[in-house]
Every structure is written in structure tokens, then in C-alpha cells.
PDB file of C-alpha atoms in Angstrom:
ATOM      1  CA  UNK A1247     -39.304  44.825  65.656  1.00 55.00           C
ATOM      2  CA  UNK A1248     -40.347  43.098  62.629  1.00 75.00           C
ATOM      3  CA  UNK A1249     -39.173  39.761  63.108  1.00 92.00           C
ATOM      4  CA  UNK A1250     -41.300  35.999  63.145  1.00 96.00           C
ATOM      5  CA  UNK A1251     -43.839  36.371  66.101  1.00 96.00           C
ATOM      6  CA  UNK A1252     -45.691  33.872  67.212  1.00 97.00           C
ATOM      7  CA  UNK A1253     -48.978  33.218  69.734  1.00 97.00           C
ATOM      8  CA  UNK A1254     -49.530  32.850  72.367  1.00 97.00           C
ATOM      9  CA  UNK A1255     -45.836  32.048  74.129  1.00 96.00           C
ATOM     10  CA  UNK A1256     -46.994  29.281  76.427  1.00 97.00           C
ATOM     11  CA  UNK A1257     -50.100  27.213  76.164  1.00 97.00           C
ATOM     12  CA  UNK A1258     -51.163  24.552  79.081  1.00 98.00           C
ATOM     13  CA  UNK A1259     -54.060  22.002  77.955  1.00 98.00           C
ATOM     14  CA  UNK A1260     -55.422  18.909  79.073  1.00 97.00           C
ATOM     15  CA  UNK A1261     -55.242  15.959  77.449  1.00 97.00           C
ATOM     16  CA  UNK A1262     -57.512  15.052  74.450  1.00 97.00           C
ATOM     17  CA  UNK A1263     -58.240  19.233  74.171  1.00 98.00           C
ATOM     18  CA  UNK A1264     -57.352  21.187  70.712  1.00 98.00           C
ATOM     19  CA  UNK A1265     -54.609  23.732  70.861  1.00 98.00           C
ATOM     20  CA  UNK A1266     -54.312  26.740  67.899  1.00 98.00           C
ATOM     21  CA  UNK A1267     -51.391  28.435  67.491  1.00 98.00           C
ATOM     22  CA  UNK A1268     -50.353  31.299  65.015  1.00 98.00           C
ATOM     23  CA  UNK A1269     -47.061  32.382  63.256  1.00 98.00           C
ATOM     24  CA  UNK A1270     -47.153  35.511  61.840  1.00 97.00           C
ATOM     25  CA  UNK A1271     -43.555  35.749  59.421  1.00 96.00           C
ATOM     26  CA  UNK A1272     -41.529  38.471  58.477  1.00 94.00           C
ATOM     27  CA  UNK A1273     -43.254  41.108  56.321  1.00 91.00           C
ATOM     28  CA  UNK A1274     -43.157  39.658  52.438  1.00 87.00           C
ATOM     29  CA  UNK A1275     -41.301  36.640  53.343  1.00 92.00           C
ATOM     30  CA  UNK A1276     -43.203  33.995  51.231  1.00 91.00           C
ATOM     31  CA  UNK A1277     -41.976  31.041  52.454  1.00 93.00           C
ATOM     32  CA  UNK A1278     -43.592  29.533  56.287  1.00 95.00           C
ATOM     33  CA  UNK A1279     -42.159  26.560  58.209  1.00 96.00           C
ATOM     34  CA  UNK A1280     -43.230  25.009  61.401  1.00 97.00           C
ATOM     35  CA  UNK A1281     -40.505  22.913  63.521  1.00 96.00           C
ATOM     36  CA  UNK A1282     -41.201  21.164  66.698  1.00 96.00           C
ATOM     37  CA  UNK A1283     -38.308  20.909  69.450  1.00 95.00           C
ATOM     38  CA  UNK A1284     -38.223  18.631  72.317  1.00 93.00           C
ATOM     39  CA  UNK A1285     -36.288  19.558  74.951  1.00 89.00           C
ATOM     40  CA  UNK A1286     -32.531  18.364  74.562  1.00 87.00           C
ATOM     41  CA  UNK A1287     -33.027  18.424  71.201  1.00 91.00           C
ATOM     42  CA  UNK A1288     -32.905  20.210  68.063  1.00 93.00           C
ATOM     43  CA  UNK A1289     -35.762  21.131  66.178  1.00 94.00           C
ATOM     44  CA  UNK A1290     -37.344  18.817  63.906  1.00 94.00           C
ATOM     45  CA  UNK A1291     -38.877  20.018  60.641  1.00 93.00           C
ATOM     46  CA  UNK A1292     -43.101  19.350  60.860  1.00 95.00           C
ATOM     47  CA  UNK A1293     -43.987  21.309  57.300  1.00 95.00           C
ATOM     48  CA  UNK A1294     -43.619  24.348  55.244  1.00 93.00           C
ATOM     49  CA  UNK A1295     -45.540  26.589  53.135  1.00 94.00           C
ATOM     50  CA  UNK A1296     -44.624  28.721  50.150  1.00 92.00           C
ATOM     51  CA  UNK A1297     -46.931  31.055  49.769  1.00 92.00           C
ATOM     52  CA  UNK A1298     -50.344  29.846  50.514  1.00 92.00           C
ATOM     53  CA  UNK A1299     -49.258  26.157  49.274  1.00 93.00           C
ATOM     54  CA  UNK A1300     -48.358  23.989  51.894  1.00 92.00           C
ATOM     55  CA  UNK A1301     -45.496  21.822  49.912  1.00 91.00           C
ATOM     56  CA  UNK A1302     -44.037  19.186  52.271  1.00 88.00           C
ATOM     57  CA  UNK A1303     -45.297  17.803  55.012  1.00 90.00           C
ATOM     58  CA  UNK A1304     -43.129  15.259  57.929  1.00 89.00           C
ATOM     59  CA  UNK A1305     -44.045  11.878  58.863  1.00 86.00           C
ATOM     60  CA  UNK A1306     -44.013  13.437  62.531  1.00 82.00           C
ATOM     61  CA  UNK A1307     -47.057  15.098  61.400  1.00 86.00           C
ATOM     62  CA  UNK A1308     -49.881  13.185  62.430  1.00 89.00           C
ATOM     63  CA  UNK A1309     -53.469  13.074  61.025  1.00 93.00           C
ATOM     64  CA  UNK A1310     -53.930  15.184  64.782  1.00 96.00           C
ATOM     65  CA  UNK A1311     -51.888  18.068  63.158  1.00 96.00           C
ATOM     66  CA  UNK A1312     -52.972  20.517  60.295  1.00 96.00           C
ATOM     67  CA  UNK A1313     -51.490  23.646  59.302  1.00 96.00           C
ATOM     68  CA  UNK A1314     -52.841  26.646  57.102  1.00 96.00           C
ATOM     69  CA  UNK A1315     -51.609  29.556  55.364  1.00 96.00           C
ATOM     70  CA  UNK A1316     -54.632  31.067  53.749  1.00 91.00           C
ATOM     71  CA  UNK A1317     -53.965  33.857  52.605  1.00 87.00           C
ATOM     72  CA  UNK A1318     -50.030  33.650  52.202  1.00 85.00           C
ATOM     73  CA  UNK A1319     -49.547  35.581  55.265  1.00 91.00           C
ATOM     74  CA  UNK A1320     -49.612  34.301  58.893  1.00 96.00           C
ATOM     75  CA  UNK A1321     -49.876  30.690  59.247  1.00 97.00           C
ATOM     76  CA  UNK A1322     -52.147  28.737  62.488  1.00 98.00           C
ATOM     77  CA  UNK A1323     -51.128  25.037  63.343  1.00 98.00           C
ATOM     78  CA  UNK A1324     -54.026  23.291  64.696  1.00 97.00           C
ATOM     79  CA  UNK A1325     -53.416  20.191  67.691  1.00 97.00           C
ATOM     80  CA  UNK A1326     -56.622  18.001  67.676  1.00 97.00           C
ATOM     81  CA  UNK A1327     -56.957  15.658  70.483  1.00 97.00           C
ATOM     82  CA  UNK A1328     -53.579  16.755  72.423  1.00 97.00           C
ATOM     83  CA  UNK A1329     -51.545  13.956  73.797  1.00 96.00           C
ATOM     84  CA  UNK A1330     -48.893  14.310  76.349  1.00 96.00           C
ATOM     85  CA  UNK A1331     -45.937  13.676  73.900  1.00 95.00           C
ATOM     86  CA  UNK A1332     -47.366  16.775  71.978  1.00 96.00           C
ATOM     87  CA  UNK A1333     -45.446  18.278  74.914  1.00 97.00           C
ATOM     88  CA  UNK A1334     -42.704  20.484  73.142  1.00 96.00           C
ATOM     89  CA  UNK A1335     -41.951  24.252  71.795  1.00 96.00           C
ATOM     90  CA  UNK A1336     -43.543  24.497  68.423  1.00 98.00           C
ATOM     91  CA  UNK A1337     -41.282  27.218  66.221  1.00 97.00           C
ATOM     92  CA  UNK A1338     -42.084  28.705  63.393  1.00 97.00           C
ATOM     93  CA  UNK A1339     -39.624  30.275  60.653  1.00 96.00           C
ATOM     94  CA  UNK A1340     -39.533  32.325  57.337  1.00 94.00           C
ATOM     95  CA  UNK A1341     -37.576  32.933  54.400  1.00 91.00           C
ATOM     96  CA  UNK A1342     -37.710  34.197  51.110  1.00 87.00           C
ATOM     97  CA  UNK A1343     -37.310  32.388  48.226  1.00 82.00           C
ATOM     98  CA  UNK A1344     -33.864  31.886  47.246  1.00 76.00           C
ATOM     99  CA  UNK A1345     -31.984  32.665  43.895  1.00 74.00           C
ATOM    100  CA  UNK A1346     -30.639  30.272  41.503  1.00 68.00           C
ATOM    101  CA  UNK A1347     -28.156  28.207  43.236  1.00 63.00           C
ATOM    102  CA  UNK A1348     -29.152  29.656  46.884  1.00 66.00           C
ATOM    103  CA  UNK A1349     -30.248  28.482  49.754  1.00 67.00           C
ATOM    104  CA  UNK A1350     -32.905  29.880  51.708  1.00 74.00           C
ATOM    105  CA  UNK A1351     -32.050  32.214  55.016  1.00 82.00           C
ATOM    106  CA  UNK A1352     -34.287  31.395  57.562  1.00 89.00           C
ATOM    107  CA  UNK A1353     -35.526  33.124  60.666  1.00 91.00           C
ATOM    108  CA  UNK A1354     -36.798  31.869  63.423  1.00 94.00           C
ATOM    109  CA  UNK A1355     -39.797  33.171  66.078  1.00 96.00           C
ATOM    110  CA  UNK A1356     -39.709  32.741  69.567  1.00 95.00           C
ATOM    111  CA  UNK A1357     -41.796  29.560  69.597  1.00 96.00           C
ATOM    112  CA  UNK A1358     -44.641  28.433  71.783  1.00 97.00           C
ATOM    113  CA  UNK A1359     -44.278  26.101  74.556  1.00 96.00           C
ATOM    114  CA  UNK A1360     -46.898  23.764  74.713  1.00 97.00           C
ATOM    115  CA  UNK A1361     -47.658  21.448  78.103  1.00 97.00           C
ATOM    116  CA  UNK A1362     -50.375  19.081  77.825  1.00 97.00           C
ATOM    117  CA  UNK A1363     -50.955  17.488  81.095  1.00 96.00           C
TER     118      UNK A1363
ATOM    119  CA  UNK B 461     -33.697  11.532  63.271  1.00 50.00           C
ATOM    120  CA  UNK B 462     -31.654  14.102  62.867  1.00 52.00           C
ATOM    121  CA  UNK B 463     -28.462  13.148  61.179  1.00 73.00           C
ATOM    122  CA  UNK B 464     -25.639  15.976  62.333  1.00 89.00           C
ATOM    123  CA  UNK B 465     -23.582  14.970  65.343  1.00 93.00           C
ATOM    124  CA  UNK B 466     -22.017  18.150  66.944  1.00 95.00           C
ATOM    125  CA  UNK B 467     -19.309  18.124  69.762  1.00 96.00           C
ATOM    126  CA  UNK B 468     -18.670  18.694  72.418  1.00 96.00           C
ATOM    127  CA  UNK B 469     -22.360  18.045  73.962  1.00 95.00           C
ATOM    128  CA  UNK B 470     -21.602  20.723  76.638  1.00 96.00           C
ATOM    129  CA  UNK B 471     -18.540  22.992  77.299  1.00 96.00           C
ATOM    130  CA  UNK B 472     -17.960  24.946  80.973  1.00 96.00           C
ATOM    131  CA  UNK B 473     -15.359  27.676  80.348  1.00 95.00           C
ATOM    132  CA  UNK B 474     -14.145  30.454  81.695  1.00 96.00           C
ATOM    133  CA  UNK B 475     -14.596  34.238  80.441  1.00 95.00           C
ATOM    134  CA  UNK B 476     -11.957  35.009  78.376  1.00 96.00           C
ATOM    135  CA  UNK B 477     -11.786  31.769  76.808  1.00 97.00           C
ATOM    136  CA  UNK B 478     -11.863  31.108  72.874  1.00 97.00           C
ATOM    137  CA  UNK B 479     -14.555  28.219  72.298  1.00 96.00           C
ATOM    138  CA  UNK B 480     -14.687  25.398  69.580  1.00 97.00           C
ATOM    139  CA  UNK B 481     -17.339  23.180  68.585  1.00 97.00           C
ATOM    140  CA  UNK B 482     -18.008  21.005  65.485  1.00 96.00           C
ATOM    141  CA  UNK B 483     -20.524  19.505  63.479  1.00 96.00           C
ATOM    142  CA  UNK B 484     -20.285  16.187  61.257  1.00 95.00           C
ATOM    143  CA  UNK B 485     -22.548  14.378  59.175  1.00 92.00           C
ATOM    144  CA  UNK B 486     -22.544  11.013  57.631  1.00 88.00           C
ATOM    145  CA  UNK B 487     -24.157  12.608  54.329  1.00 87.00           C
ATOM    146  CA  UNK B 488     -23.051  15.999  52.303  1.00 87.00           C
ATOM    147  CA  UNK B 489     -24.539  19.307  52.551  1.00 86.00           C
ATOM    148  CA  UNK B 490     -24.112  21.927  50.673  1.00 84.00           C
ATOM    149  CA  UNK B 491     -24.922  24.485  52.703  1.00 87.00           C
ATOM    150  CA  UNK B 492     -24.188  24.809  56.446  1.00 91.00           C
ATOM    151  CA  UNK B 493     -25.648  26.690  59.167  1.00 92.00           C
ATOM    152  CA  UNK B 494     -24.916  27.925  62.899  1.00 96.00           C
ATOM    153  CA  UNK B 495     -27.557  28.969  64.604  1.00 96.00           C
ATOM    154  CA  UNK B 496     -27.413  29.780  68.768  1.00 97.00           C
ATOM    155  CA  UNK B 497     -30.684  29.380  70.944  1.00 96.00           C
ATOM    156  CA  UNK B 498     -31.720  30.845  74.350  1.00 94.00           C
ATOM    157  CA  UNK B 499     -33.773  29.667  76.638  1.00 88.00           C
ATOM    158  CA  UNK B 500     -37.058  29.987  76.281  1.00 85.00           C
ATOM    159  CA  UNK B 501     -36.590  31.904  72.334  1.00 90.00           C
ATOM    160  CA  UNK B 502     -36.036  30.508  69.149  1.00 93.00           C
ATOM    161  CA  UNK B 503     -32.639  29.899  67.604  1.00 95.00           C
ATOM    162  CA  UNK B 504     -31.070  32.505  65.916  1.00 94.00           C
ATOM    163  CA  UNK B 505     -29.140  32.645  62.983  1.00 91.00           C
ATOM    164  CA  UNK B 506     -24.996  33.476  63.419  1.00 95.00           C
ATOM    165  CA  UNK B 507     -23.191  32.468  60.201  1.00 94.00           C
ATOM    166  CA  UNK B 508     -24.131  30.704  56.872  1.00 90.00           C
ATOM    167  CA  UNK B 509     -21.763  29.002  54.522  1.00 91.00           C
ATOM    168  CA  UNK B 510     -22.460  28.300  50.662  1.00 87.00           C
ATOM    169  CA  UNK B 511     -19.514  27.075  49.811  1.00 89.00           C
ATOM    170  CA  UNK B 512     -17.166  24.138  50.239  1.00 91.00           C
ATOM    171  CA  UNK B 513     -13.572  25.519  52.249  1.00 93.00           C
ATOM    172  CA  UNK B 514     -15.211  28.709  53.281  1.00 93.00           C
ATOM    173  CA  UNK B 515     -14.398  30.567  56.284  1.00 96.00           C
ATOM    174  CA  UNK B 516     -17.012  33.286  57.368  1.00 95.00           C
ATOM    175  CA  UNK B 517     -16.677  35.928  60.396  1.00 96.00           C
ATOM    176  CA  UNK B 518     -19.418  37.389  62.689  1.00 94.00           C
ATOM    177  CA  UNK B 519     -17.487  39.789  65.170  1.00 96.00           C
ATOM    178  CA  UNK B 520     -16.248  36.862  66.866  1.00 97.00           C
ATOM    179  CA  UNK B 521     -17.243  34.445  65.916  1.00 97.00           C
ATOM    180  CA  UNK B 522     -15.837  32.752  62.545  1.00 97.00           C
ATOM    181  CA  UNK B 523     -16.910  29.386  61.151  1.00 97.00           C
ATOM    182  CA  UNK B 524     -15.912  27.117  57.881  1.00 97.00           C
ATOM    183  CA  UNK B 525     -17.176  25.291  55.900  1.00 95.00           C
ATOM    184  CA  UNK B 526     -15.149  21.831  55.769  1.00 94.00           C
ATOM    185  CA  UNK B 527     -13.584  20.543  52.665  1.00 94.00           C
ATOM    186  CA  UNK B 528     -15.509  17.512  52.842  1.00 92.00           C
ATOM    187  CA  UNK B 529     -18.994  18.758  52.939  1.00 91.00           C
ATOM    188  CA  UNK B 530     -19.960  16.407  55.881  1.00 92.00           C
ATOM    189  CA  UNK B 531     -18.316  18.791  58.812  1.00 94.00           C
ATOM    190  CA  UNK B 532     -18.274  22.402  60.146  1.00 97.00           C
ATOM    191  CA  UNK B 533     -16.599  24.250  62.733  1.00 97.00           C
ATOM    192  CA  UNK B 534     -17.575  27.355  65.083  1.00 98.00           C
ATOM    193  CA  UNK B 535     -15.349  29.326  67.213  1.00 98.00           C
ATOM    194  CA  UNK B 536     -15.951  32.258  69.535  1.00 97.00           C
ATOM    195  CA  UNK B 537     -12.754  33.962  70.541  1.00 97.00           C
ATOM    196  CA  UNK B 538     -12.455  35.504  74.141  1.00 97.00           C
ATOM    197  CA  UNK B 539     -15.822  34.360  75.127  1.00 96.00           C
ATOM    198  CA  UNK B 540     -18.211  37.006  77.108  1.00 95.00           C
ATOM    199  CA  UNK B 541     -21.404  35.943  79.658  1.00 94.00           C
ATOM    200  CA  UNK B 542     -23.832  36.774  76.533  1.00 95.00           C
ATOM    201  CA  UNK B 543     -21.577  34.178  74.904  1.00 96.00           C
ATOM    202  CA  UNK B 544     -23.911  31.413  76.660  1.00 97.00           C
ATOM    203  CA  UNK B 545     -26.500  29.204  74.871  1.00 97.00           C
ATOM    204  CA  UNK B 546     -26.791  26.277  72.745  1.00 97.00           C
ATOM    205  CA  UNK B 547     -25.078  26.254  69.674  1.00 98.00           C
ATOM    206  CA  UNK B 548     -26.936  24.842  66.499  1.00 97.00           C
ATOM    207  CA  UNK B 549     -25.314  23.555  63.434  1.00 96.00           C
ATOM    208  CA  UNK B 550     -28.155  22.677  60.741  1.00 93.00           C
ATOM    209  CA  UNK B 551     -28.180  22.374  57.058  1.00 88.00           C
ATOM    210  CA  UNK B 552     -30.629  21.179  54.282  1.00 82.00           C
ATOM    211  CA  UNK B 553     -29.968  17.376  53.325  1.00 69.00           C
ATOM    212  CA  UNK B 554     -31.100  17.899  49.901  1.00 65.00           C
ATOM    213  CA  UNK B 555     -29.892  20.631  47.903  1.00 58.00           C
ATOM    214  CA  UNK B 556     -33.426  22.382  47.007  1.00 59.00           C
ATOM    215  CA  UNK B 557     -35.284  21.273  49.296  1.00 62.00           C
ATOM    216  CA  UNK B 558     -35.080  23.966  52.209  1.00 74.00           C
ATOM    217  CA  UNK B 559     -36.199  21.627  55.205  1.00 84.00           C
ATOM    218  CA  UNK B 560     -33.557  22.098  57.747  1.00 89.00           C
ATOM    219  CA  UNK B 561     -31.840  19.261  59.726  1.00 91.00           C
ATOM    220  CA  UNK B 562     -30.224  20.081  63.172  1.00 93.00           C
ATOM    221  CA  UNK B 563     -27.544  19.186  64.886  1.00 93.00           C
ATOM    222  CA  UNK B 564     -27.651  17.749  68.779  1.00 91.00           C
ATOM    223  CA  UNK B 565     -26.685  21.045  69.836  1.00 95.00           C
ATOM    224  CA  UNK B 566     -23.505  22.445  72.320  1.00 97.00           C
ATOM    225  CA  UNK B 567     -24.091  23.962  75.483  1.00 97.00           C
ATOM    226  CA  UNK B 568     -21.814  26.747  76.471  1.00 97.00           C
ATOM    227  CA  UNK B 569     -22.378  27.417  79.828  1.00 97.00           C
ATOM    228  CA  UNK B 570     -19.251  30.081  81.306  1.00 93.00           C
ATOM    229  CA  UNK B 571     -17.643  30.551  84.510  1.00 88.00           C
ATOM    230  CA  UNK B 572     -17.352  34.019  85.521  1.00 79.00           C
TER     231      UNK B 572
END
């Protein structure tokens, strides 16, 4: 299977710890996102990467969060200082870059659950 | 927030049964998507639509595009166990700018 993976599935931490997680997208797709998804909810865009160039970032994402994609390939999302609203599956998705006129396809891992207690 | 109101919130049926669900937005997109999610995985993509009045199949399930821009429509027709999940609609608001927005989601749960 060559689909979005993404580590580790489940995460517990205590509050105020840092959490790393890691996407790693479909082979050659050059464009990265990271959604977060509460539960009830859809998920809510965080930031995205084309290639190694992280383009847009959401106002969800506070100064706690940073993503990387340094070489254009997998991508981590670092939690500093967890807080228990942090509390939420954290998805990641690729896509190539569209044509002219197209929209992007993308594809979506199987997320990791975080719990910070 | 997220700006795409689907309906209904949650659906009990009964195998067999065709399904329909809908998505509407206060705002235009120009693309729409439907995208189902189990629990405990990440959503997965069903249909896209590109274009205004289209009407796309996936075995069976077959969604359009509304004429409008602000709605879209899913159905499943003679709906099997695997049939149950939450049902996504999501879209970019921007034209070009490829951050999705998501709907509230339906829940198809069915009755054997």
C-alpha cells in the first residue's frame, strides 16, 4: 500500500510535554497538508507545504505548533507545551499539483490521535 | 469555522435503503468534494466535481454538483453495512488556494 501514512497512530502525553508526529505522503506527491479534527467535527485546515515551502499557515496554529518538510518528502508537526484542547486526531494529506484550471485531489492518512491528559 | 452545512446530521436506515444527504454553503465553490470517514481512519475520497450542474457516479454512489455553486448532493442507492460512516462534503473557498473547508458531516448508521 502506498498511500499517506502517518506515526505513530495514537499518542497519550501529559500536559505541558512536546509531542512529534510524522506524515510520510504518497510517493512524488509534492504538495503536504496537516488538518486537525475534533471529534464531531470536520477537519480543520492547520497548514500546507508544497514542496519543501511551507505556504499557508491557520490562525489555529499557535506559536506551540511548527511544522517541517525538509527535504520535500515526509513532513513532522511538532506540539510544544501540550495543552488539553490539543486533544484531537491530527491528519495529514497529499496531492499533486494541479493543472491549469484544476483543483488539487487530495488524500488523506489515517491520522494520529492525540490525548493529552 | 467551517462554513458548509450538510444534512441530515445523522440518518438510521435500513439495508436496502437508497440514502440522501446534502451540503450548502453561504459562499460559492467551485469545486466540490465527498469524502466518507471511519472511525478511527482518515476520510477518504468518493467523488469530485469540477463543474457547475455535474452529476458524477462511483458504483453507487452518484453526486452533483448544484447549479448554484453553494450546494451538493450525495446518494447511495440500496445501501449495504460497509455503507456506514460519516459522510464529508468539503471544497476549497477560494479557487487556487487548495485549503479544504468541511462540512459538519452525516452519520449513516444502518439497521440490519
Amino acid at each position: 500500500d502506498t498511500g499517506v501514512s502517518q506515526n505513530p497512530r495514537h499518542k497519550i502525553t501529559k500536559r505541558g510535554q512536546n509531542v512529534t508526529f510524522r506524515c510520510d505522503p504518497i510517493s512524488e506527491h509534492n504538495r503536504l497538508y496537516w488538518y486537525r479534527q475534533t471529534l464531531g467535527q470536520g477537519p480543520e485546515f492547520l497548514t500546507y507545504f508544497q514542496n519543501e515551502a511551507q505556504l499557508e499557515k491557520s490562525r489555529l496554529l499557535s506559536d506551540r505548533f511548527s511544522a517541517e518538510r525538509p527535504k520535500g518528502s515526509f513532513s513532522t508537526l511538532e506540539i510544544q507545551r501540550t495543552e488539553q484542547g490539543d486533544s484531537a486526531m491530527y491528519l495529514c494529506a497529499s496531492s499533486l499539483i494541479p493543472g491549469s484550471g484544476e483543483t488539487d485531489t487530495q488524500y488523506f492518512g489515517p491520522g494520529t490521535r492525540l490525548t493529552v491528559l | 469555522g467551517q462554513q458548509l452545512n450538510q444534512s441530515p446530521q445523522s440518518m438510521f436506515i435500513q439495508e436496502g435503503e437508497d440514502v440522501s444527504m446534502n451540503c450548502t454553503s453561504s459562499s460559492i465553490f467551485n469545486t466540490w468534494l465527498w469524502y466518507k470517514q471511519e472511525p478511527g481512519e482518515g476520510p477518504v475520497l468518493l467523488i469530485a466535481l469540477y463543474k457547475a450542474g455535474e452529476l458524477t457516479s462511483n458504483g453507487r454512489l452518484t453526486a452533483q454538483f448544484g447549479i448554484t455553486r453553494k450546494d451538493s448532493f450525495l446518494n447511495i442507492s440500496a445501501s449495504i453495512p460497509s455503507d456506514v460512516g460519516i459522510y464529508f462534503c468539503a471544497g476549497p473557498r477560494v479557487f487556487g488556494n487548495e485549503k479544504l473547508t468541511f462540512g459538519t458531516g452525516t452519520r449513516l448508521t444502518i439497521i440490519p
